[in-house]
Coordinates of C-alpha atoms in Angstrom, one line a residue:
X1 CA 39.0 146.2 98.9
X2 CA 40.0 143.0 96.9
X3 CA 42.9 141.4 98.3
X4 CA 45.0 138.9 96.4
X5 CA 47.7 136.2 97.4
X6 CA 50.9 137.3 97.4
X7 CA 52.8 137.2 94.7
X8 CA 56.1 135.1 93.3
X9 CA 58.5 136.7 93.0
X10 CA 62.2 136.8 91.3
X11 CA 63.7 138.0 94.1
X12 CA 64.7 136.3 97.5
X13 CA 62.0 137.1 99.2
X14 CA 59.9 134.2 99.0
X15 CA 60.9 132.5 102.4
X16 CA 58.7 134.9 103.9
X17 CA 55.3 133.2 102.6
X18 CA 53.0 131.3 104.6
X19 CA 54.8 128.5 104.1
X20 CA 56.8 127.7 107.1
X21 CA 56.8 125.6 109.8
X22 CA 58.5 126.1 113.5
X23 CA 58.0 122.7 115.8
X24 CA 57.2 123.1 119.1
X25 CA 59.3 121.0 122.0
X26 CA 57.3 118.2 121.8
X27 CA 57.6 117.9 118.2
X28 CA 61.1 118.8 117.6
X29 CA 62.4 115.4 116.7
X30 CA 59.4 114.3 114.5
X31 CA 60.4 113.8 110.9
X32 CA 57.0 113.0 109.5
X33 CA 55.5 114.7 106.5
X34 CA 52.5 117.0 106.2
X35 CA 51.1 118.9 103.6
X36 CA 50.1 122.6 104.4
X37 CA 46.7 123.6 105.1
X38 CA 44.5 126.6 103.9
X39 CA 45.8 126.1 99.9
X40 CA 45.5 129.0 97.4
X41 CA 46.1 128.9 94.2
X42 CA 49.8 130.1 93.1
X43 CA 50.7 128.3 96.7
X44 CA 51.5 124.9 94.9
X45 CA 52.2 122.0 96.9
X46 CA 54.0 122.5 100.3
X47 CA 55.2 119.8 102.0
X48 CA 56.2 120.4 106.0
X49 CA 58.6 118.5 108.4
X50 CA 60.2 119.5 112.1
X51 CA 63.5 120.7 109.7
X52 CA 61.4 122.5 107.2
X53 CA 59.4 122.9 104.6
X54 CA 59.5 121.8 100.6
X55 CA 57.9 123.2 98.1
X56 CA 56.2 122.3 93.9
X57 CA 54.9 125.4 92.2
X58 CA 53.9 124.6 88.6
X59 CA 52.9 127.4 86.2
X60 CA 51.6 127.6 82.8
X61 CA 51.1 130.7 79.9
X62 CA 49.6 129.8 76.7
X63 CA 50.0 131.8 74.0
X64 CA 48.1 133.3 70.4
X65 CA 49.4 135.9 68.6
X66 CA 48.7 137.7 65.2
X67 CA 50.1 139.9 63.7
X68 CA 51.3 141.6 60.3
X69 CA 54.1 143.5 58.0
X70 CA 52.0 145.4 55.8
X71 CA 50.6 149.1 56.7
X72 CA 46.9 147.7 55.5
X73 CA 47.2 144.7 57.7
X74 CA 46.8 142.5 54.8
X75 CA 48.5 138.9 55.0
X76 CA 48.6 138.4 58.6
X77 CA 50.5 135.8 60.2
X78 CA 49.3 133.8 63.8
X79 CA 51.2 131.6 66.7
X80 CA 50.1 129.1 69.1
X81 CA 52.6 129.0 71.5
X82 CA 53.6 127.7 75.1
X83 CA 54.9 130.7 76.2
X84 CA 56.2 129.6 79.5
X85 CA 55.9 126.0 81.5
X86 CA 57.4 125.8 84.9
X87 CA 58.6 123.9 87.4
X88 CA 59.6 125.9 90.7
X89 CA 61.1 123.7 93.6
X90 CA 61.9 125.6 96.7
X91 CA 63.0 124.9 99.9
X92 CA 63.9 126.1 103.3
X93 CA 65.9 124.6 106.1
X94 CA 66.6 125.0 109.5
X95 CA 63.8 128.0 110.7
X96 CA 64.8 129.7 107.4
X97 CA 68.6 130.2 107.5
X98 CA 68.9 127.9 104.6
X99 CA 67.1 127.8 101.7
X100 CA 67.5 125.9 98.0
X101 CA 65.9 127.0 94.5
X102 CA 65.4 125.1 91.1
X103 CA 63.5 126.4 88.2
X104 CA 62.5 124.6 84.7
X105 CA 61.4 125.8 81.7
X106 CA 59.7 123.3 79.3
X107 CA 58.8 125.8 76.6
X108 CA 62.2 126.1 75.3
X109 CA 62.8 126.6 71.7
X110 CA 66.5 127.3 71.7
X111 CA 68.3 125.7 68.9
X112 CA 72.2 125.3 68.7
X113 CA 72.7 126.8 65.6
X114 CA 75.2 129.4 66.2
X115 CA 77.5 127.8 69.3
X116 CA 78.3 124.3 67.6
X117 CA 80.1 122.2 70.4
X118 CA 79.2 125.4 72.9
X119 CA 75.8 124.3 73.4
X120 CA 73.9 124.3 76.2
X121 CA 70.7 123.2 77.9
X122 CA 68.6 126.4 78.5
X123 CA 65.6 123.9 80.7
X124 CA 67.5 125.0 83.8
X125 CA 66.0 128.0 84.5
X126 CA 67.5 128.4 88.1
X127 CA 69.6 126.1 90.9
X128 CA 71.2 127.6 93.3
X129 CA 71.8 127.8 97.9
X130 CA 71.4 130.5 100.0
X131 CA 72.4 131.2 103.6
X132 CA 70.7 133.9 105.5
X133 CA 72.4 134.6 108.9
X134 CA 69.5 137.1 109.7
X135 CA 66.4 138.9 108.1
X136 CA 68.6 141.7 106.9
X137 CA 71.3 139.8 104.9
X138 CA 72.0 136.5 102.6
X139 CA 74.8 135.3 100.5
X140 CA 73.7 133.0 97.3
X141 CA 75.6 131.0 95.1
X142 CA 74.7 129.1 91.9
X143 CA 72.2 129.4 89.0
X144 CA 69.6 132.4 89.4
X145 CA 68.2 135.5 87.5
X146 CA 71.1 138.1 88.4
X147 CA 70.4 141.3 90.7
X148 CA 72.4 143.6 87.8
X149 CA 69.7 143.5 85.2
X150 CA 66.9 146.0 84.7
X151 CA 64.1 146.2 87.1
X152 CA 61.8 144.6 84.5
X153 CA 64.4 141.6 85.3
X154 CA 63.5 141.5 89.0
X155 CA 60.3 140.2 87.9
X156 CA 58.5 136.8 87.7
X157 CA 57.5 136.1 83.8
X158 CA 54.2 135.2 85.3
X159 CA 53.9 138.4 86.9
X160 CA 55.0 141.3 84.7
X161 CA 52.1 143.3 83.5
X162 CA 52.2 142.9 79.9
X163 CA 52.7 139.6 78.2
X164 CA 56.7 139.8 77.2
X165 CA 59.3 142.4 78.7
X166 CA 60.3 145.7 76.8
X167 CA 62.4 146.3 74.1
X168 CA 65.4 147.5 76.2
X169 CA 65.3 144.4 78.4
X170 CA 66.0 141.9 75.7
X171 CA 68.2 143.7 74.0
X172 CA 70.4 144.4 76.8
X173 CA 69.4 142.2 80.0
X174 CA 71.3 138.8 80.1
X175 CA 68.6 137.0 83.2
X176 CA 70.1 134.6 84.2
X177 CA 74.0 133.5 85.6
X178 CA 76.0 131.6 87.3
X179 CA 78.0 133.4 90.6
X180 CA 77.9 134.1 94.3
X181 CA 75.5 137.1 95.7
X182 CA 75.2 139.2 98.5
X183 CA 72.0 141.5 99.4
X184 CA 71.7 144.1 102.4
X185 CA 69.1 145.8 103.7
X186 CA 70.2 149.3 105.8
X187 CA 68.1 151.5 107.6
X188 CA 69.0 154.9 107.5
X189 CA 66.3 156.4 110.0
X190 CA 62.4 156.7 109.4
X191 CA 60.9 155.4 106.3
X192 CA 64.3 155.2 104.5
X193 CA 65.3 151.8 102.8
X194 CA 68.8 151.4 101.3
X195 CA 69.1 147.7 99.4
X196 CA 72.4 146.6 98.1
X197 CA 73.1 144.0 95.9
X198 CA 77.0 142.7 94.7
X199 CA 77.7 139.6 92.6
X200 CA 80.9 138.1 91.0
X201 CA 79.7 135.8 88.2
X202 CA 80.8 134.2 85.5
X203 CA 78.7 136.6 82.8
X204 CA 78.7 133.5 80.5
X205 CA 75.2 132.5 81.7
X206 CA 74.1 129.1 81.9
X207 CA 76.3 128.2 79.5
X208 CA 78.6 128.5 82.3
X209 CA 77.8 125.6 83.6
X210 CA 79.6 124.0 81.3
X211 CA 82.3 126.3 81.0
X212 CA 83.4 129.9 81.9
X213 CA 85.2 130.6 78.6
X214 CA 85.7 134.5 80.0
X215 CA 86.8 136.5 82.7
X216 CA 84.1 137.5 85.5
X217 CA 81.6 139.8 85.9
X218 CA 81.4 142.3 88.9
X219 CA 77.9 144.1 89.8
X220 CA 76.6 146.1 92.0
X221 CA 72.6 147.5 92.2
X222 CA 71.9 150.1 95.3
X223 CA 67.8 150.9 95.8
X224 CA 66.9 153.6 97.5
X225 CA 62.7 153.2 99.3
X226 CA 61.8 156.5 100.8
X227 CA 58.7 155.1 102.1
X228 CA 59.8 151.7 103.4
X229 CA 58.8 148.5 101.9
X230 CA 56.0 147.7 99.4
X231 CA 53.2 145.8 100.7
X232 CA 53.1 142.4 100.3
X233 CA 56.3 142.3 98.3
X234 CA 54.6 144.6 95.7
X235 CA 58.3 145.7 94.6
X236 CA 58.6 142.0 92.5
X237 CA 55.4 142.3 90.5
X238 CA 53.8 145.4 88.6
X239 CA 50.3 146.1 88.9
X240 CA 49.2 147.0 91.8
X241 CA 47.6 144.5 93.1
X242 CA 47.2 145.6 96.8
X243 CA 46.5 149.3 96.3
X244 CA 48.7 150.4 98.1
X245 CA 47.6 153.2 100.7
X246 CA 50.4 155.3 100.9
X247 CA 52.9 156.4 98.1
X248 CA 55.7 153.4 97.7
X249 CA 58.8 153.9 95.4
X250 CA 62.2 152.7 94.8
X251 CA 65.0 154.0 92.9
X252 CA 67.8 152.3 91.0
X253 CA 71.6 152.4 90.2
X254 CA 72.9 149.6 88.8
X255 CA 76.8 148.8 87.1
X256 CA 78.3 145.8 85.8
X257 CA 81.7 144.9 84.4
X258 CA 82.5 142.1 82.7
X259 CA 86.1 141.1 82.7
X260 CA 86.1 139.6 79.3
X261 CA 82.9 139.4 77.6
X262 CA 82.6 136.3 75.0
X263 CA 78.7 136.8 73.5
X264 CA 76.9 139.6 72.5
X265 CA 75.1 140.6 76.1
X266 CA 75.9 137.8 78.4
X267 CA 73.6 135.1 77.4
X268 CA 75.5 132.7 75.2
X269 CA 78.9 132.7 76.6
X270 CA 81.5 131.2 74.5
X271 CA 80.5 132.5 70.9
X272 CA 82.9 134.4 70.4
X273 CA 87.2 134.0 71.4
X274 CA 89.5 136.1 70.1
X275 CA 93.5 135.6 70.4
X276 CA 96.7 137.0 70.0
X277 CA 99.5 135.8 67.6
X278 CA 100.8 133.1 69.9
X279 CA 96.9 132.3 70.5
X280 CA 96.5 133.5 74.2
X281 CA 92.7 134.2 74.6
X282 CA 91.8 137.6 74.6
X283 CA 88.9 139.3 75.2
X284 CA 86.6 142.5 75.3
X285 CA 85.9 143.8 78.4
X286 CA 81.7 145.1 78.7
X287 CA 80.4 147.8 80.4
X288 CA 76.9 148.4 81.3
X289 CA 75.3 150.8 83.5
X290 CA 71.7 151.9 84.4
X291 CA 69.1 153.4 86.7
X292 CA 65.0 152.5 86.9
X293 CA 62.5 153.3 89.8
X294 CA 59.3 151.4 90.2
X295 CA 56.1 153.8 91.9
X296 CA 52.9 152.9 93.5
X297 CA 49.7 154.2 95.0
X298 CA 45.8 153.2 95.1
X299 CA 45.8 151.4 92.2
X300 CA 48.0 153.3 90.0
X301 CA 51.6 152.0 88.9
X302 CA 54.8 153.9 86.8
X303 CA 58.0 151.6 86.2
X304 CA 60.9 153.3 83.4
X305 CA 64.9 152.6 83.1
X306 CA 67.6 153.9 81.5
X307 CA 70.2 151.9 80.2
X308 CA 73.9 152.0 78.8
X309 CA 76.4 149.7 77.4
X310 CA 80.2 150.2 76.1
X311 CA 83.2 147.8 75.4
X312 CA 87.3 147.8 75.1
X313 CA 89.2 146.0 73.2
X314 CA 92.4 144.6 73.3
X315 CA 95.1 145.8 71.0
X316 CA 97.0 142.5 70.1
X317 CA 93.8 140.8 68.7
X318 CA 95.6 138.5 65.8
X319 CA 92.1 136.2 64.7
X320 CA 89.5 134.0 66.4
X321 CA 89.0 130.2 67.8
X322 CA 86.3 128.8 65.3
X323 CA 83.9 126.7 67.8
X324 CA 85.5 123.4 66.7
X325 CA 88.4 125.1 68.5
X326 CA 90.6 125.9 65.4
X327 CA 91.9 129.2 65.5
X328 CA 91.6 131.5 62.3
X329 CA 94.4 134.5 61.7
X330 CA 92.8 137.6 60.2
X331 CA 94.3 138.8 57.2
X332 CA 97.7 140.7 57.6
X333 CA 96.0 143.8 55.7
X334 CA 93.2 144.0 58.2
X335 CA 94.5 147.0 60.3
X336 CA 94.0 147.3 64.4
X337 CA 91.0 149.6 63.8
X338 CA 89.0 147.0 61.5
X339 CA 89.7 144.3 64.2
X340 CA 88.5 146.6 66.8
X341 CA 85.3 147.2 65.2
X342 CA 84.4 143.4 64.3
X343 CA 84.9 142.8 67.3
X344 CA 82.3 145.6 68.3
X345 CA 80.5 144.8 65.7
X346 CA 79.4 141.8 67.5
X347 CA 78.8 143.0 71.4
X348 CA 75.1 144.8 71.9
X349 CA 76.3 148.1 72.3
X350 CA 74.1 151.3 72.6
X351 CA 71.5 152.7 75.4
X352 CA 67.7 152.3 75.9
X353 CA 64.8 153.7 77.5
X354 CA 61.8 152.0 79.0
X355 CA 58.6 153.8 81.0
X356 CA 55.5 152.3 81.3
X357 CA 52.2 152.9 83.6
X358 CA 48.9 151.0 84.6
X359 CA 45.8 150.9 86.7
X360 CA 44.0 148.4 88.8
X361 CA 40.3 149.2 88.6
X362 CA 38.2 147.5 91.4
X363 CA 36.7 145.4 89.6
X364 CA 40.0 143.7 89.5
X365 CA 40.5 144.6 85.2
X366 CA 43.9 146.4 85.1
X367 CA 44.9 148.8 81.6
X368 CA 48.6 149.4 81.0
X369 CA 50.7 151.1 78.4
X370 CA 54.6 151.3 77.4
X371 CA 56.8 152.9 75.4
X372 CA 60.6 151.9 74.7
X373 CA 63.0 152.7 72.3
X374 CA 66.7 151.7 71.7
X375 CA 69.4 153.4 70.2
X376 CA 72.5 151.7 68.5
X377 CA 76.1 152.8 68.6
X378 CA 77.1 153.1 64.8
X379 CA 79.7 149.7 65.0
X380 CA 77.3 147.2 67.6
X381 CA 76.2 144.1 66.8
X382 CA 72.3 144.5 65.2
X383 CA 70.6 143.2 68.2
X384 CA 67.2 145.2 67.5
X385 CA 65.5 145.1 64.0
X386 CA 63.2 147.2 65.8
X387 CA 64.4 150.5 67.8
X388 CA 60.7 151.6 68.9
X389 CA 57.8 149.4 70.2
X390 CA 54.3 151.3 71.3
X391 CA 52.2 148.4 73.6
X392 CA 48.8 148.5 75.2
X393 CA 47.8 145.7 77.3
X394 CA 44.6 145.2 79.7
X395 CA 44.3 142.1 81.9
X396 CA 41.6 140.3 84.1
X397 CA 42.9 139.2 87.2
X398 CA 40.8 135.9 88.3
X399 CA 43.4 135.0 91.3
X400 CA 46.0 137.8 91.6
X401 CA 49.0 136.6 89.0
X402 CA 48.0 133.5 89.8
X403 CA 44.9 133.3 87.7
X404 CA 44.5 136.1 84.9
X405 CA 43.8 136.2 81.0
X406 CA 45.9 139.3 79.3
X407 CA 44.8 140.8 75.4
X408 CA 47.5 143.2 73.9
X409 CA 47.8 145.5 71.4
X410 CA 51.6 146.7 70.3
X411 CA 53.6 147.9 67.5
X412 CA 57.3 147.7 67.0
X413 CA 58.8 150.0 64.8
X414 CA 61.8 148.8 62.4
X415 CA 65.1 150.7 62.6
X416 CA 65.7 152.8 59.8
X417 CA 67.9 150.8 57.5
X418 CA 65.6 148.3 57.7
X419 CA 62.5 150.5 56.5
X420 CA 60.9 149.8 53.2
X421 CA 58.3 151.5 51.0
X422 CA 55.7 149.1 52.5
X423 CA 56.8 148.3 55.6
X424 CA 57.8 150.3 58.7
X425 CA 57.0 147.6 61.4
X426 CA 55.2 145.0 63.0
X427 CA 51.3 145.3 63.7
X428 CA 50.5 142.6 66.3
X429 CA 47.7 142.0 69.1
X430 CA 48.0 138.5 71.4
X431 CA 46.4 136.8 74.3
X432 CA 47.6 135.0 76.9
X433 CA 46.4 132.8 79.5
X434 CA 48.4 132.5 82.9
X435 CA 47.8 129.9 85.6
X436 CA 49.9 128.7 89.0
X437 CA 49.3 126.5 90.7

């Protein structure tokens, strides 16, 4: 059987790595640095004291893609990109009760073009403290990928089985926010797992950390194991990489509310602020709700979700705050209704579907397929020139998700107003190569 390192993952559980340190009595009071023994790569640099440990993960993807409009393929068009360069900083403190988290991105190519004086630095990734009074519970607070997303979410870039996430998870899935967490983990007799996850954030991402320009978001994701935990925290990546022995699964229900949504999904709070006549702020409220599951056993793999989004609006809507913060009044022939759907007009509103499966050969070469495919409500914002995306990806792993080289095949099929008499979609095919170190 080929056995690989465990994995990084999204979620919290990475205290549990080999990376900890308890003093004995006689070393209790010694302060002095050391650097962990028995390395492997994805481990990064750990460095250990009688308080703790410290820890620098760097990881790299590199990126070449081609791909093409046309049904014959003709005039394709190629990338060389970074597709992701990280810094992760981790910490824990005092046997494990406290632990701190940073991430960076250096492959950022977000450009202020549509928030003016909104803008934001998207480097920060991740920053944020957690206290864990035991090994069953943990409140967090700061920066971090949010537990309300789809499943796809709960998983590392570095680590997802294909090269970029599904169709549903961009067009829906905001990442990353700002808030204070709580996660549970109940025992309801046997094998069976309940997980529970609440947040109250500022659903304005990390542009919250310059601002909440909204209300908050409330969220709440239950997972149900029927056969206990995944080995080796196989939950937070997707190819089986253990083989697992015995059938693992998890199932998903996930709801989120946000109290006064100001961007289209969650991810650029402060685009857009509405008022009333005497130029309160008011805002749409955003409602998104969804189930996945995530199933393994010897080698095989099945993840899918479900998704759903609605809004409200507020009656007394007047006009909008420009981003310069001047406020414009809509035109006094512009009835409720039309205000109502500009403002819908602009919020990702609809429902998507995800499934995918895989296998892990011995010979450590894993194949994959997905299919996803989004519908639109008739007034939304047009968040997906493409409503259907067919992949195929098979990847070499040299080092677990530490080490591997991934080739994929895909095409994403344009929504219907956007068809043409010579197009339909996008061909593509791209390789990537991932290493952590």
């Amino acid at each position: 059987m080929c056995m690989f390192q465990y994995a990084l993952a999204q979620e919290d559980e990475r205290y549990q790595r080999d990376t900890t340190y308890t003093p004995n009595e006689s070393s209790e009071n010694v302060h002095i640095l050391r650097i962990k023994k028995g390395y492997l790569l994805g481990d990064g640099i750990t460095f250990i004291s009688g308080k703790g440990n410290f820890n620098l993960s760097p990881s790299l993807q590199t990126l070449y893609l081609v791909n093409s409009i046309n049904k014959n393929l003709s005039a394709p068009n190629s990338t060389f990109a970074i597709n992701r360069a990280r810094l992760n900083v981790f910490s824990n403190l005092f046997e494990n009760k406290i632990s701190l988290s940073a991430r960076l991105n250096f492959a950022t190519n977000y450009a202020s073009t549509t928030t003016g004086n909104r803008s934001f630095n998207t480097v920060l990734q991740e920053a944020n403290i957690e206290y864990r009074p035991n090994r069953t519970h943990s409140f967090n607070f700061g920066l971090r990928a949010d537990y309300v997303d789809g499943r796809e979410t709960r998983i590392e870039g570095e680590s997802i089985g294909f090269i970029d996430r599904s169709l549903v998870s961009d067009a829906f899935d905001a990442i990353f926010d700002f808030g204070v967490r709580y996660k549970g983990n109940y025992r309801l007799g046997g094998t069976n797992l309940i997980k529970s996850y609440l947040s109250v954030t500022t659903g304005d991402s990390r542009s919250a950390l310059q601002k909440n320009f909204g209300g908050f978001k409330y969220g709440i994701r239950l997972d149900y194991l029927p056969f206990d935990k995944f080995s080796r925290a196989g939950e937070f990546y997707m190819d089986d990489l253990y083989r697992e022995e015995k059938p693992k699964l998890v199932i998903g229900l996930v709801y989120s509310y946000n109290d006064g949504a100001t961007s289209a999904k969650g991810t650029n709070g402060g685009r857009w602020l509405y008022g009333d006549a005497d130029r309160n702020v008011l805002l749409p409220s955003y409602t998104k709700f969804g189930t996945d599951y995530l199933f393994k056993y010897n080698g095989w793999y099945s993840m899918g979700s479900f998704v759903a989004t609605r809004a409200t609006v507020p009656n007394n809507i007047a006009g909008e705050f420009r981003l310069d913060g001047s406020f414009i009044t809509y035109p006094a022939a512009q009835t409720a209704e039309q205000t109502k759907d500009k403002v819908l007009s602009r919020l990702n509103l609809g429902r998507g579907f995800n499934v995918q499966a895989g296998y892990l050969f011995p010979s450590n070469w894993a194949m994959g397929a997905r299919y996803s495919t989004l519908k639109e409500n008739n007034i939304t914002a047009a968040f997906a020139d493409y409503d259907r995306s067919y992949t195929f990806v098979t990847t070499k792993y040299l080092s677990g998700n530490s080490l591997k080289i991934q080739f994929e095949l895909g095409y994403n099929q344009l929504r219907e107003a956007l068809k043409t008499s010579t197009q339909n979609g996008t061909y593509y095919s791209q390789v990537q190569f991932t290493i952590q170190l």
